[in-house]
Coordinates of C-alpha atoms and ligand atoms in Angstrom, one line a residue:
M1 CA 187.6 105.5 15.3
N2 CA 191.3 104.6 14.8
G3 CA 193.0 107.9 14.4
K4 CA 196.2 106.4 12.9
I5 CA 195.0 104.5 9.9
K6 CA 194.5 106.8 6.9
Y7 CA 195.3 104.8 3.8
C8 CA 194.1 101.4 2.5
P9 CA 196.7 98.7 3.4
I10 CA 196.0 97.1 0.0
C11 CA 195.7 100.0 -2.4
S12 CA 197.6 102.7 -0.4
I13 CA 194.9 105.3 -1.3
L14 CA 193.1 107.6 1.1
L15 CA 190.2 105.9 3.0
E16 CA 186.9 107.7 3.2
K17 CA 184.5 107.8 6.1
R18 CA 181.2 105.9 5.5
N19 CA 178.2 105.2 7.7
M20 CA 178.0 101.4 8.0
E21 CA 175.9 99.5 10.5
E22 CA 175.2 102.8 12.3
R23 CA 178.9 103.3 12.9
L24 CA 181.3 105.7 11.1
R25 CA 183.9 103.4 9.5
L26 CA 186.9 104.1 7.2
V27 CA 186.5 102.4 3.8
C28 CA 188.6 102.1 0.7
P29 CA 186.7 103.7 -2.2
K30 CA 188.6 101.4 -4.7
C31 CA 188.7 97.9 -3.1
E32 CA 186.0 98.3 -0.4
W33 CA 188.4 97.3 2.4
V34 CA 186.9 98.3 5.7
N35 CA 188.8 99.3 8.7
Y36 CA 186.8 97.2 11.2
E37 CA 187.8 97.9 14.8
N38 CA 187.3 94.8 16.9
P39 CA 188.5 93.4 20.2
I40 CA 191.8 91.5 20.0
P41 CA 191.3 87.8 20.9
A42 CA 193.4 86.6 23.8
V43 CA 193.4 83.4 26.0
V44 CA 193.7 83.4 29.8
M45 CA 194.5 80.2 31.6
F46 CA 193.3 79.0 35.0
L47 CA 195.3 76.1 36.5
K48 CA 195.1 74.7 40.0
N49 CA 197.5 72.4 41.7
Q50 CA 196.8 69.5 44.0
N51 CA 196.6 71.9 47.0
N52 CA 193.8 73.9 45.2
E53 CA 196.3 76.8 44.6
I54 CA 196.0 79.0 41.5
L55 CA 198.9 79.5 39.1
L56 CA 199.8 83.2 38.6
I57 CA 202.6 84.8 36.7
K58 CA 204.3 88.1 37.4
R59 CA 204.0 90.1 34.1
N60 CA 207.2 91.3 32.4
V61 CA 205.3 93.0 29.6
E62 CA 202.8 95.9 29.3
P63 CA 200.0 96.3 30.1
E64 CA 200.4 96.0 33.9
K65 CA 204.0 95.1 33.9
G66 CA 205.2 93.9 37.3
K67 CA 201.7 92.8 38.5
W68 CA 200.5 89.3 39.1
A69 CA 197.9 87.8 36.8
L70 CA 196.7 84.6 35.3
P71 CA 198.9 83.3 32.4
S72 CA 197.6 84.8 29.2
G73 CA 198.5 85.8 25.7
F74 CA 197.3 86.7 22.3
I75 CA 196.1 84.2 19.7
E76 CA 198.4 83.8 16.6
V77 CA 196.7 83.9 13.2
D78 CA 197.3 80.2 12.5
E79 CA 196.3 78.9 15.9
T80 CA 193.2 77.5 17.4
T81 CA 192.2 79.1 20.8
E82 CA 193.2 75.8 22.6
D83 CA 196.6 75.7 20.8
A84 CA 197.2 79.3 21.9
A85 CA 196.3 78.5 25.5
I86 CA 198.6 75.5 25.7
R87 CA 201.5 77.3 24.0
E88 CA 201.2 80.5 26.2
L89 CA 201.0 78.4 29.3
K90 CA 204.2 76.6 28.3
E91 CA 206.0 79.8 27.3
E92 CA 205.2 81.6 30.5
T93 CA 205.4 78.9 33.1
N94 CA 207.1 75.8 31.5
I95 CA 204.1 73.8 32.3
K96 CA 202.6 71.4 29.7
G97 CA 198.9 71.6 30.2
G98 CA 195.8 70.2 28.6
I99 CA 192.4 71.9 28.0
K100 CA 189.9 71.0 30.7
K101 CA 187.0 73.3 29.9
L102 CA 185.9 76.8 28.7
I103 CA 185.2 78.9 31.7
G104 CA 183.8 81.9 29.9
V105 CA 184.4 84.8 27.4
Y106 CA 185.0 88.3 28.7
I107 CA 185.9 91.8 27.4
E108 CA 188.8 93.6 28.9
H109 CA 189.9 97.3 28.3
P110 CA 193.6 97.4 29.1
A111 CA 195.5 100.6 29.0
I112 CA 197.4 100.1 25.7
Y113 CA 194.9 98.0 23.8
K114 CA 191.4 99.4 23.2
S115 CA 189.5 96.2 23.7
V116 CA 190.5 92.6 24.2
L117 CA 188.3 89.5 23.9
V118 CA 189.3 87.3 26.7
I119 CA 188.7 83.5 26.3
G120 CA 189.1 81.9 29.7
Y121 CA 190.2 78.2 29.9
E122 CA 190.6 75.9 32.7
V123 CA 193.7 73.9 32.1
E124 CA 195.0 70.7 33.8
F125 CA 198.6 69.9 34.6
I126 CA 200.3 67.3 32.4
S127 CA 204.0 67.7 33.0
G128 CA 206.8 70.1 33.6
S129 CA 208.3 72.0 36.5
L130 CA 207.3 75.6 37.3
L131 CA 209.7 78.1 35.8
A132 CA 209.0 81.7 34.7
G133 CA 209.3 82.3 31.0
S134 CA 210.6 85.3 29.1
D135 CA 207.3 87.3 29.3
C136 CA 207.3 86.9 33.1
S137 CA 209.5 87.7 36.1
G138 CA 207.8 85.1 38.3
A139 CA 205.5 82.2 38.3
K140 CA 203.9 80.9 41.5
F141 CA 200.8 79.0 42.9
F142 CA 198.7 81.1 45.3
S143 CA 196.0 80.0 47.7
S144 CA 192.7 81.5 46.6
D145 CA 192.3 83.4 49.8
E146 CA 195.8 84.9 49.5
L147 CA 195.8 86.1 46.0
P148 CA 197.8 89.3 45.2
P149 CA 195.9 92.2 43.6
I150 CA 195.2 91.2 40.0
P151 CA 194.8 94.3 37.7
F152 CA 192.5 92.7 35.0
S153 CA 188.8 92.5 35.7
S154 CA 188.4 89.6 33.3
H155 CA 191.1 87.6 35.2
R156 CA 189.3 88.3 38.5
K157 CA 186.0 87.2 36.9
I158 CA 187.5 84.0 35.5
I159 CA 188.7 83.1 39.1
K160 CA 185.4 84.0 40.6
D161 CA 183.4 82.1 38.0
R162 CA 185.7 79.1 38.4
L163 CA 185.6 79.1 42.2
K164 CA 181.8 79.6 42.6
Ligands
ZN1 ZN1 191.8 99.5 -1.2

């Protein structure tokens, strides 16, 4: 259970512990708001160039700052998953992409977020020249047999699932 939330965000009164769906959850006794604890939805993008090389970015934010990974990001509240994928790809790499297909859905447990629901898309190149965005300190295409260590198991699975 989340140790930090104590009060209802709507009523500001103390939440109480209740057994719901065989889990102990914090519930507001007044408005019945439930502190559900769910994975945070994120998109991860797989893009290959004409030489069959895979686009990676060097992360400039935690978790795993300084490591290479697939372009990725959290989905904003007013976005579709596809919109988020296209936006994050553009922000991180300056490449305008288009959704090609859904590769799969995965769960990741990074250091600073408890649980992340990873939606992996294959994206195709539309336009733009490669340029690392503000969230990255690098953006580069790598041959699939010369990939640097990628810290996220979900990213490694996306690459494996796409290449098999
Ligand atoms: Zn309440």
